[in-house]
């Protein structure tokens, strides 16, 4: 598989999906239901780019729902900030309206907010395949980050049905995810 060509094709397909908004609504529902029984109070996510699924509305609702529990919970959401020296990611607190700035890739990130240590991490998938493996943009940031985090958070890939790659073969450095969700539900583990 030519990964660069596959990435380009999958991103173009994702951006051209005529029903992307309907699929995003379906994945919002899947995500919200999936989160119901989770005990996590700090979740890492991502700022969506290039037609990616946006997990932030569901996560903001999850955060607000924590405040309504019988015993109110302070729930936190973190977004990635690149560590340029190690080419890894750290997660900083995000909330609607928090100060943001663009990183070196033009992706918004929280500016000067608290460092968080997520126990659950949502990871964007350009593509994904059997065994919980994902195809990202090729920078290796998530693989390097997951290889060094201790304790490692529970990792969940998020993507659309069209991104499934039946013939995806992971490389030695690829870190498998613990679960993958798409607009049809849980696709890994089966």
Coordinates of N, CA, C and O in Angstrom, one line a residue:
X1 N 0.8 -1.2 0.0 CA 0.0 0.0 0.0 C 0.9 1.2 0.0 O 1.8 1.4 0.8
X2 N 0.6 2.1 -0.9 CA 1.3 3.4 -0.9 C 0.6 4.3 0.0 O -0.5 4.9 -0.2
X3 N 1.1 4.5 1.2 CA 0.5 5.3 2.3 C 0.2 6.7 1.9 O -0.9 7.3 2.2
X4 N 1.1 7.4 1.3 CA 0.9 8.8 0.9 C -0.3 8.9 -0.1 O -1.1 9.8 0.1
X5 N -0.3 8.0 -1.1 CA -1.5 8.1 -2.0 C -2.8 7.7 -1.3 O -3.8 8.3 -1.6
X6 N -2.7 6.8 -0.4 CA -3.9 6.4 0.3 C -4.4 7.5 1.2 O -5.6 7.8 1.2
X7 N -3.5 8.2 1.9 CA -3.9 9.3 2.7 C -4.6 10.4 1.8 O -5.7 10.9 2.2
X8 N -4.0 10.7 0.7 CA -4.5 11.8 -0.2 C -5.9 11.4 -0.7 O -6.8 12.2 -0.7
X9 N -6.1 10.1 -1.1 CA -7.4 9.6 -1.6 C -8.4 9.7 -0.5 O -9.5 10.2 -0.7
X10 N -8.1 9.2 0.7 CA -9.1 9.2 1.8 C -9.5 10.6 2.3 O -10.7 10.8 2.6
X11 N -8.5 11.5 2.4 CA -8.9 12.9 2.7 C -9.8 13.5 1.7 O -10.8 14.1 2.0
X12 N -9.5 13.3 0.4 CA -10.3 13.8 -0.7 C -11.7 13.2 -0.6 O -12.7 13.9 -0.8
X13 N -11.8 11.9 -0.4 CA -13.1 11.3 -0.3 C -13.9 11.8 0.9 O -15.1 12.1 0.8
X14 N -13.2 12.0 2.0 CA -13.9 12.5 3.2 C -14.4 13.9 3.0 O -15.6 14.2 3.3
X15 N -13.6 14.7 2.4 CA -14.1 16.1 2.1 C -15.2 16.2 1.1 O -16.0 17.1 1.1
X16 N -15.3 15.2 0.2 CA -16.3 15.2 -0.8 C -17.6 14.5 -0.5 O -18.5 14.5 -1.3
X17 N -17.6 13.8 0.7 CA -18.8 13.1 1.0 C -20.0 13.9 1.1 O -20.1 14.9 1.9
X18 N -21.0 13.6 0.2 CA -22.2 14.4 0.2 C -23.0 14.3 1.5 O -23.7 15.3 1.9
X19 N -22.9 13.2 2.2 CA -23.6 13.0 3.4 C -22.8 13.1 4.7 O -23.1 12.6 5.7
X20 N -21.7 13.9 4.6 CA -20.8 14.0 5.7 C -21.5 14.6 7.0 O -21.2 14.1 8.1
X21 N -22.3 15.5 6.8 CA -23.0 16.1 8.0 C -23.9 15.1 8.7 O -24.0 15.0 9.9
X22 N -24.6 14.3 7.9 CA -25.5 13.2 8.4 C -24.6 12.2 9.1 O -24.9 11.7 10.2
X23 N -23.5 11.8 8.5 CA -22.6 10.9 9.1 C -21.9 11.4 10.4 O -21.8 10.7 11.4
X24 N -21.6 12.7 10.4 CA -21.1 13.4 11.6 C -22.2 13.3 12.7 O -21.8 13.1 13.9
X25 N -23.4 13.6 12.4 CA -24.5 13.5 13.4 C -24.6 12.1 14.0 O -24.7 11.9 15.2
X26 N -24.5 11.1 13.1 CA -24.6 9.7 13.6 C -23.4 9.4 14.5 O -23.6 8.8 15.5
X27 N -22.2 9.8 14.1 CA -21.0 9.6 15.0 C -21.1 10.4 16.3 O -20.6 9.9 17.3
X28 N -21.7 11.5 16.3 CA -21.9 12.3 17.5 C -22.7 11.4 18.5 O -22.4 11.3 19.7
X29 N -23.8 10.8 18.0 CA -24.7 9.9 18.8 C -23.9 8.7 19.3 O -24.0 8.3 20.5
X30 N -23.1 8.1 18.4 CA -22.3 6.9 18.8 C -21.4 7.3 19.9 O -21.3 6.6 20.9
X31 N -20.7 8.4 19.8 CA -19.7 8.8 20.8 C -20.4 9.1 22.1 O -19.9 8.7 23.2
X32 N -21.5 9.8 22.1 CA -22.2 10.2 23.3 C -22.7 8.9 24.0 O -22.5 8.8 25.3
X33 N -23.3 7.9 23.3 CA -23.7 6.7 24.0 C -22.5 5.9 24.5 O -22.5 5.3 25.6
X34 N -21.4 5.9 23.7 CA -20.2 5.2 24.1 C -19.6 5.7 25.4 O -19.1 5.0 26.3
X35 N -19.7 7.0 25.6 CA -19.1 7.7 26.8 C -20.0 7.5 28.1 O -19.4 7.7 29.2
X36 N -21.2 7.1 27.9 CA -22.1 7.0 29.1 C -21.5 6.2 30.3 O -21.6 6.7 31.4
X37 N -21.0 5.1 30.0 CA -20.5 4.2 31.1 C -19.0 4.4 31.5 O -18.5 3.7 32.3
X38 N -18.4 5.4 30.8 CA -16.9 5.6 31.1 C -16.8 6.4 32.4 O -17.5 7.3 32.7
X39 N -15.8 6.1 33.2 CA -15.5 6.8 34.5 C -14.5 7.9 34.3 O -14.2 8.6 35.3
X40 N -14.0 8.1 33.1 CA -12.9 9.1 32.9 C -13.4 10.5 33.2 O -14.6 10.8 33.0
X41 N -12.5 11.3 33.8 CA -12.9 12.7 34.0 C -11.9 13.6 33.2 O -12.2 14.8 33.2
X42 N -10.9 13.1 32.6 CA -10.0 13.9 31.7 C -9.9 13.2 30.4 O -9.4 12.1 30.3
X43 N -10.4 13.8 29.3 CA -10.3 13.2 28.0 C -9.5 14.1 27.1 O -9.7 15.3 27.0
X44 N -8.6 13.5 26.3 CA -7.8 14.2 25.3 C -8.6 14.0 24.0 O -9.1 12.9 23.7
X45 N -8.6 15.0 23.2 CA -9.2 15.0 21.9 C -8.3 15.7 20.8 O -7.1 15.7 21.0
X46 N -9.0 16.2 19.8 CA -8.2 16.9 18.7 C -9.1 18.0 18.1 O -10.3 17.9 18.2
X47 N -8.4 19.0 17.5 CA -9.2 20.0 16.7 C -9.3 19.4 15.3 O -8.3 19.1 14.7
X48 N -10.5 19.3 14.8 CA -10.7 18.7 13.5 C -10.2 19.5 12.3 O -10.4 20.7 12.3
X49 N -9.5 18.8 11.4 CA -9.0 19.5 10.2 C -9.4 18.6 9.0 O -9.7 17.4 9.1
X50 N -9.4 19.2 7.8 CA -9.6 18.4 6.5 C -10.8 17.5 6.5 O -10.7 16.4 6.1
X51 N -11.9 18.0 7.1 CA -13.1 17.2 7.0 C -13.2 16.2 8.1 O -14.1 15.3 8.0
X52 N -12.3 16.2 9.1 CA -12.4 15.2 10.1 C -13.7 15.3 10.9 O -14.2 16.4 11.0
X53 N -14.0 14.2 11.6 CA -15.2 14.3 12.5 C -14.8 15.2 13.7 O -13.6 15.1 14.2
X54 N -15.7 16.0 14.1 CA -15.5 16.9 15.2 C -16.0 16.4 16.5 O -17.3 16.3 16.7
X55 N -15.2 15.9 17.4 CA -15.7 15.3 18.7 C -16.0 16.3 19.7 O -16.6 16.0 20.8
X56 N -15.7 17.6 19.5 CA -15.8 18.6 20.6 C -17.2 18.9 21.0 O -17.5 19.0 22.2
X57 N -18.3 18.9 20.2 CA -19.6 19.1 20.7 C -20.1 18.0 21.6 O -20.6 18.3 22.7
X58 N -19.8 16.7 21.3 CA -20.2 15.6 22.2 C -19.4 15.7 23.5 O -19.9 15.4 24.6
X59 N -18.1 16.1 23.4 CA -17.3 16.1 24.6 C -17.7 17.3 25.5 O -17.7 17.2 26.7
X60 N -18.1 18.4 24.9 CA -18.6 19.5 25.7 C -19.9 19.1 26.4 O -20.0 19.5 27.6
X61 N -20.7 18.4 25.7 CA -22.0 17.9 26.4 C -21.6 17.0 27.5 O -22.2 17.0 28.6
X62 N -20.6 16.1 27.3 CA -20.2 15.1 28.3 C -19.6 15.9 29.5 O -19.9 15.6 30.7
X63 N -18.9 17.0 29.3 CA -18.4 17.8 30.3 C -19.5 18.5 31.2 O -19.5 18.4 32.4
X64 N -20.5 19.0 30.5 CA -21.6 19.6 31.1 C -22.4 18.6 31.9 O -22.9 18.9 33.0
X65 N -22.6 17.4 31.3 CA -23.4 16.3 32.0 C -22.7 16.0 33.3 O -23.4 15.6 34.3
X66 N -21.4 16.0 33.4 CA -20.7 15.7 34.7 C -21.1 16.6 35.8 O -21.2 16.2 37.0
X67 N -21.4 17.9 35.5 CA -21.8 18.8 36.5 C -23.3 18.5 37.0 O -23.6 19.0 38.1
X68 N -24.1 17.8 36.2 CA -25.4 17.5 36.6 C -25.6 16.2 37.3 O -26.7 15.8 37.7
X69 N -24.6 15.4 37.5 CA -24.6 14.2 38.2 C -25.0 14.4 39.7 O -24.7 15.5 40.2
X70 N -25.6 13.3 40.3 CA -25.9 13.4 41.7 C -24.7 13.9 42.5 O -24.9 14.8 43.4
X71 N -23.6 13.3 42.3 CA -22.3 13.9 42.9 C -21.6 14.5 41.7 O -20.9 13.8 40.9
X72 N -21.7 15.8 41.6 CA -21.1 16.6 40.5 C -19.6 16.2 40.2 O -18.9 16.1 41.2
X73 N -19.3 16.0 39.0 CA -17.9 15.7 38.6 C -17.3 16.9 37.8 O -18.0 17.4 36.9
X74 N -16.1 17.2 38.1 CA -15.4 18.2 37.2 C -14.7 17.4 36.1 O -13.7 16.7 36.4
X75 N -15.2 17.6 34.9 CA -14.6 16.9 33.8 C -13.9 17.9 32.9 O -14.2 19.0 32.8
X76 N -12.8 17.4 32.4 CA -11.9 18.2 31.6 C -11.6 17.7 30.2 O -11.5 16.4 30.0
X77 N -11.4 18.6 29.3 CA -11.1 18.2 27.9 C -9.7 18.8 27.5 O -9.5 20.0 27.8
X78 N -8.9 18.0 26.9 CA -7.6 18.5 26.5 C -7.4 18.4 25.0 O -7.9 17.5 24.4
X79 N -6.7 19.4 24.4 CA -6.4 19.3 23.0 C -4.8 19.3 22.9 O -4.1 19.8 23.8
X80 N -4.4 18.7 21.8 CA -2.9 18.5 21.7 C -2.1 19.8 21.4 O -2.6 20.6 20.7
X81 N -1.0 19.8 22.0 CA 0.0 20.9 21.7 C 1.3 20.1 21.4 O 1.7 19.2 22.2
X82 N 1.9 20.5 20.3 CA 3.1 19.8 19.8 C 4.4 20.2 20.6 O 4.6 21.3 20.8
X83 N 5.1 19.1 21.1 CA 6.4 19.3 21.7 C 7.4 19.2 20.5 O 7.7 18.2 20.0
X84 N 7.9 20.4 20.1 CA 8.7 20.4 18.9 C 10.0 19.6 19.0 O 10.5 19.0 18.1
X85 N 10.6 19.6 20.2 CA 11.9 19.0 20.5 C 11.7 17.4 20.3 O 12.5 16.8 19.6
X86 N 10.7 16.9 20.9 CA 10.5 15.4 20.9 C 9.5 14.9 19.9 O 9.4 13.7 19.7
X87 N 8.9 15.9 19.2 CA 7.9 15.5 18.2 C 6.8 14.6 18.8 O 6.4 13.6 18.2
X88 N 6.3 15.0 20.0 CA 5.2 14.3 20.6 C 4.2 15.3 21.0 O 4.3 16.5 20.6
X89 N 3.1 14.9 21.6 CA 2.0 15.7 21.9 C 1.8 15.8 23.4 O 1.9 14.8 24.1
X90 N 1.4 16.9 23.9 CA 1.0 17.1 25.3 C -0.4 17.7 25.2 O -0.8 18.2 24.2
X91 N -1.2 17.5 26.2 CA -2.6 17.9 26.1 C -2.9 19.0 27.1 O -2.6 18.8 28.3
X92 N -3.4 20.1 26.6 CA -3.7 21.2 27.4 C -5.2 21.5 27.5 O -5.9 21.2 26.5
X93 N -5.7 22.0 28.6 CA -7.1 22.2 28.8 C -7.7 23.1 27.7 O -7.1 24.1 27.3
X94 N -8.9 22.6 27.3 CA -9.7 23.4 26.3 C -11.1 23.5 26.8 O -11.6 22.6 27.4
X95 N -11.7 24.6 26.5 CA -13.1 24.9 26.8 C -13.6 25.9 25.8 O -12.8 26.7 25.3
X96 N -14.9 25.9 25.4 CA -15.3 26.9 24.5 C -15.0 28.3 24.9 O -15.2 28.7 26.1
X97 N -14.3 29.0 24.0 CA -13.9 30.4 24.3 C -12.6 30.6 24.9 O -12.1 31.7 25.2
X98 N -11.9 29.4 25.2 CA -10.5 29.6 25.8 C -9.6 30.2 24.8 O -9.8 30.2 23.6
X99 N -8.5 30.9 25.2 CA -7.6 31.5 24.3 C -6.9 30.4 23.4 O -6.5 29.3 23.9
X100 N -6.8 30.7 22.1 CA -6.3 29.7 21.2 C -5.2 30.4 20.3 O -5.3 31.6 20.2
X101 N -4.3 29.6 19.8 CA -3.4 30.1 18.8 C -3.1 29.0 17.8 O -3.4 27.8 18.1
X102 N -2.5 29.3 16.7 CA -2.2 28.2 15.7 C -0.8 27.6 16.0 O 0.1 28.4 16.4
X103 N -0.7 26.3 15.8 CA 0.6 25.7 15.9 C 1.3 25.8 14.6 O 0.9 26.5 13.7
X104 N 2.5 25.2 14.5 CA 3.3 25.3 13.3 C 2.6 24.7 12.1 O 3.0 25.1 10.9
X105 N 1.6 23.9 12.2 CA 0.9 23.3 11.1 C -0.4 24.1 10.8 O -1.2 23.7 10.0
X106 N -0.6 25.2 11.5 CA -1.8 26.0 11.3 C -3.1 25.4 12.0 O -4.2 25.9 11.7
X107 N -2.9 24.5 12.9 CA -4.0 23.9 13.6 C -4.2 24.7 15.0 O -3.2 24.9 15.7
X108 N -5.4 25.1 15.3 CA -5.6 25.8 16.6 C -5.3 24.9 17.8 O -5.5 23.7 17.8
X109 N -4.7 25.5 18.8 CA -4.3 24.8 20.0 C -4.6 25.8 21.2 O -4.6 27.0 21.0
X110 N -4.8 25.2 22.4 CA -5.0 26.1 23.5 C -3.8 26.9 23.8 O -2.7 26.4 23.7
X111 N -4.0 28.1 24.2 CA -2.8 29.0 24.5 C -2.7 29.2 26.0 O -3.7 29.7 26.7
X112 N -1.6 28.8 26.6 CA -1.3 29.0 28.0 C -2.3 28.4 29.0 O -2.7 29.0 30.0
X113 N -2.9 27.3 28.6 CA -3.8 26.6 29.6 C -3.1 25.5 30.3 O -2.0 25.1 29.9
X114 N -3.8 24.9 31.3 CA -3.2 23.9 32.1 C -2.9 22.6 31.4 O -3.7 22.2 30.6
X115 N -1.8 22.0 31.7 CA -1.4 20.7 31.2 C -2.3 19.6 31.8 O -2.5 19.6 33.0
X116 N -2.8 18.7 31.0 CA -3.7 17.7 31.5 C -3.1 16.3 31.2 O -2.3 16.2 30.2
X117 N -3.5 15.3 31.9 CA -3.1 13.9 31.7 C -4.3 13.1 31.4 O -4.9 12.5 32.4
X118 N -4.8 13.0 30.2 CA -6.0 12.2 29.9 C -5.9 10.7 30.2 O -4.8 10.1 30.0
X119 N -7.0 10.2 30.7 CA -7.1 8.7 30.9 C -7.8 8.1 29.7 O -7.8 6.9 29.5
X120 N -8.4 8.9 28.8 CA -9.0 8.5 27.6 C -8.6 9.5 26.5 O -8.6 10.7 26.7
X121 N -8.2 8.9 25.4 CA -7.7 9.8 24.3 C -8.4 9.4 23.0 O -8.3 8.3 22.5
X122 N -9.1 10.4 22.4 CA -9.7 10.3 21.1 C -8.7 10.7 20.0 O -8.1 11.8 20.1
X123 N -8.5 9.8 19.0 CA -7.5 10.0 18.0 C -8.2 10.1 16.6 O -9.0 9.2 16.3
X124 N -7.9 11.1 15.8 CA -8.5 11.1 14.5 C -7.9 10.0 13.6 O -6.7 9.7 13.7
X125 N -8.7 9.5 12.7 CA -8.2 8.5 11.8 C -8.4 9.0 10.3 O -9.5 9.3 9.9
X126 N -7.3 9.1 9.6 CA -7.5 9.3 8.1 C -8.0 8.0 7.6 O -8.9 8.0 6.7
X127 N -7.5 6.9 8.1 CA -7.9 5.6 7.7 C -7.7 4.6 8.9 O -7.0 5.0 9.8
X128 N -8.3 3.5 8.9 CA -8.2 2.5 9.9 C -8.4 1.1 9.4 O -9.1 0.9 8.4
X129 N -7.8 0.1 10.0 CA -8.0 -1.2 9.6 C -8.1 -2.3 10.7 O -8.2 -1.9 11.8
X130 N -8.0 -3.5 10.3 CA -8.1 -4.6 11.3 C -7.0 -4.5 12.4 O -6.0 -3.9 12.2
X131 N -7.4 -4.9 13.6 CA -6.5 -5.0 14.7 C -6.4 -3.7 15.5 O -5.6 -3.5 16.3
X132 N -7.2 -2.7 15.1 CA -7.2 -1.4 15.8 C -6.1 -0.4 15.3 O -5.8 0.5 16.0
X133 N -5.6 -0.7 14.2 CA -4.5 0.2 13.6 C -5.1 1.3 12.8 O -6.1 1.1 12.1
X134 N -4.5 2.5 12.9 CA -4.9 3.7 12.2 C -3.9 4.2 11.2 O -2.7 4.0 11.4
X135 N -4.4 4.9 10.2 CA -3.5 5.6 9.3 C -3.7 7.1 9.6 O -4.8 7.6 9.5
X136 N -2.6 7.7 10.0 CA -2.7 9.2 10.3 C -2.2 10.0 9.1 O -2.1 9.5 8.0
X137 N -1.7 11.2 9.4 CA -1.2 12.0 8.4 C 0.3 11.8 8.1 O 0.9 12.4 7.2
X138 N 0.9 10.9 8.8 CA 2.3 10.5 8.5 C 3.4 11.2 9.4 O 4.6 10.9 9.2
X139 N 3.0 12.1 10.3 CA 4.0 12.7 11.1 C 4.4 11.9 12.3 O 5.5 12.2 12.9
X140 N 3.7 10.9 12.7 CA 4.1 10.0 13.8 C 3.9 10.5 15.2 O 4.3 9.9 16.1
X141 N 3.2 11.7 15.3 CA 3.0 12.3 16.6 C 2.3 11.4 17.6 O 2.7 11.3 18.7
X142 N 1.2 10.9 17.1 CA 0.4 10.0 18.1 C 1.2 8.7 18.4 O 1.2 8.3 19.6
X143 N 1.8 8.1 17.4 CA 2.5 6.9 17.7 C 3.7 7.1 18.7 O 3.9 6.4 19.7
X144 N 4.4 8.2 18.5 CA 5.5 8.6 19.5 C 5.0 8.9 20.8 O 5.5 8.5 21.9
X145 N 3.9 9.6 20.9 CA 3.3 10.0 22.1 C 2.8 8.8 22.9 O 3.1 8.6 24.1
X146 N 2.0 7.9 22.2 CA 1.5 6.7 22.9 C 2.6 5.8 23.3 O 2.5 5.1 24.3
X147 N 3.7 5.7 22.6 CA 4.8 4.8 23.0 C 5.5 5.3 24.3 O 6.0 4.5 25.0
X148 N 5.4 6.6 24.6 CA 6.0 7.1 25.8 C 5.1 7.3 27.0 O 5.6 7.5 28.1
X149 N 3.8 7.5 26.8 CA 2.9 7.8 27.9 C 2.8 6.7 28.9 O 2.6 5.5 28.5
X150 N 3.0 7.0 30.2 CA 2.8 6.1 31.2 C 2.1 6.8 32.4 O 2.7 7.8 32.9
X151 N 1.0 6.3 32.8 CA 0.2 5.2 32.2 C -0.4 5.7 30.9 O -0.7 6.8 30.7
X152 N -0.5 4.7 30.0 CA -1.0 5.0 28.7 C -2.6 5.1 28.8 O -3.2 4.3 29.4
X153 N -3.1 6.2 28.2 CA -4.6 6.3 28.2 C -5.2 5.3 27.3 O -4.6 4.7 26.4
X154 N -6.5 5.0 27.6 CA -7.3 4.2 26.7 C -7.5 5.0 25.4 O -7.9 6.2 25.5
X155 N -7.2 4.4 24.3 CA -7.2 5.1 23.0 C -8.3 4.7 22.1 O -8.6 3.5 22.0
X156 N -9.0 5.7 21.5 CA -10.2 5.4 20.7 C -10.0 6.2 19.4 O -9.9 7.4 19.4
X157 N -10.0 5.5 18.3 CA -9.9 6.2 17.0 C -11.3 6.6 16.5 O -12.3 5.9 16.8
X158 N -11.4 7.7 15.9 CA -12.7 8.2 15.4 C -12.6 8.5 13.9 O -11.6 9.1 13.4
X159 N -13.5 7.9 13.1 CA -13.4 8.1 11.7 C -14.8 7.7 11.0 O -15.7 7.2 11.7
X160 N -14.9 8.0 9.8 CA -16.1 7.6 9.1 C -16.0 6.2 8.4 O -14.9 5.7 8.2
X161 N -17.1 5.6 8.1 CA -17.1 4.3 7.5 C -16.3 4.2 6.3 O -15.6 3.2 6.1
X162 N -16.3 5.3 5.5 CA -15.5 5.3 4.2 C -14.0 5.1 4.4 O -13.3 4.8 3.5
X163 N -13.5 5.3 5.6 CA -12.1 5.3 5.9 C -11.5 3.9 6.2 O -10.3 3.8 6.4
X164 N -12.4 2.9 6.2 CA -11.9 1.5 6.6 C -11.1 1.0 5.4 O -11.4 1.1 4.3
X165 N -9.9 0.5 5.8 CA -8.9 -0.1 4.9 C -8.8 -1.6 5.2 O -8.1 -2.0 6.2
X166 N -9.4 -2.4 4.4 CA -9.3 -3.9 4.6 C -7.9 -4.4 4.5 O -7.5 -5.4 5.2
X167 N -7.1 -3.8 3.7 CA -5.7 -4.3 3.4 C -4.6 -3.6 4.2 O -3.5 -3.6 3.8
X168 N -5.0 -2.8 5.2 CA -4.0 -2.0 6.0 C -3.1 -2.9 6.8 O -3.5 -3.7 7.6
X169 N -1.8 -2.8 6.5 CA -0.8 -3.5 7.3 C 0.0 -2.6 8.1 O 0.7 -1.7 7.6
X170 N 0.0 -2.7 9.4 CA 0.7 -1.8 10.3 C 2.2 -2.0 10.2 O 2.7 -3.1 9.8
X171 N 3.0 -1.0 10.5 CA 4.4 -1.1 10.5 C 4.8 -1.2 12.0 O 4.0 -1.1 12.9
X172 N 6.1 -1.6 12.3 CA 6.6 -1.9 13.6 C 6.3 -0.7 14.6 O 6.0 -1.0 15.8
X173 N 6.4 0.5 14.2 CA 6.2 1.7 15.1 C 4.7 2.0 15.3 O 4.4 2.8 16.2
X174 N 3.8 1.4 14.6 CA 2.4 1.8 14.7 C 1.9 1.2 16.0 O 2.1 0.1 16.4
X175 N 1.2 2.1 16.7 CA 0.6 1.8 18.0 C -0.9 1.4 17.8 O -1.7 2.3 17.3
X176 N -1.3 0.2 18.2 CA -2.8 -0.1 18.0 C -3.6 0.7 19.0 O -3.2 1.0 20.1
X177 N -4.8 1.0 18.6 CA -5.8 1.7 19.4 C -6.6 0.6 20.2 O -6.7 -0.5 19.8
X178 N -7.2 1.0 21.3 CA -8.0 0.1 22.1 C -9.4 -0.1 21.6 O -10.0 -1.1 21.8
X179 N -9.8 0.9 20.8 CA -11.2 0.9 20.2 C -11.2 1.8 19.0 O -10.4 2.8 18.9
X180 N -12.1 1.6 18.1 CA -12.4 2.5 17.0 C -13.9 2.6 16.8 O -14.6 1.6 16.8
X181 N -14.4 3.9 16.7 CA -15.8 4.2 16.5 C -15.9 4.8 15.1 O -15.1 5.6 14.7
X182 N -17.0 4.5 14.4 CA -17.4 5.2 13.2 C -18.8 5.5 13.3 O -19.5 5.3 14.3
X183 N -19.4 6.1 12.2 CA -20.7 6.5 12.1 C -21.7 5.4 12.2 O -22.9 5.6 12.4
X184 N -21.3 4.1 12.2 CA -22.2 3.0 12.3 C -22.1 2.3 13.7 O -22.8 1.4 14.0
X185 N -21.1 2.8 14.5 CA -21.0 2.2 15.9 C -19.5 1.8 16.2 O -18.6 2.4 15.6
X186 N -19.4 0.8 17.0 CA -18.1 0.4 17.4 C -17.6 -0.6 16.4 O -18.3 -1.6 16.1
X187 N -16.4 -0.4 15.8 CA -15.9 -1.3 14.8 C -14.7 -2.0 15.2 O -14.2 -3.0 14.6
X188 N -14.1 -1.6 16.4 CA -13.0 -2.3 17.0 C -13.0 -2.1 18.5 O -13.2 -0.9 18.9
X189 N -12.9 -3.1 19.3 CA -12.9 -4.5 19.0 C -14.3 -5.0 18.5 O -15.3 -4.4 18.9
X190 N -14.3 -6.0 17.7 CA -15.5 -6.5 17.2 C -16.3 -7.3 18.2 O -15.8 -7.9 19.0

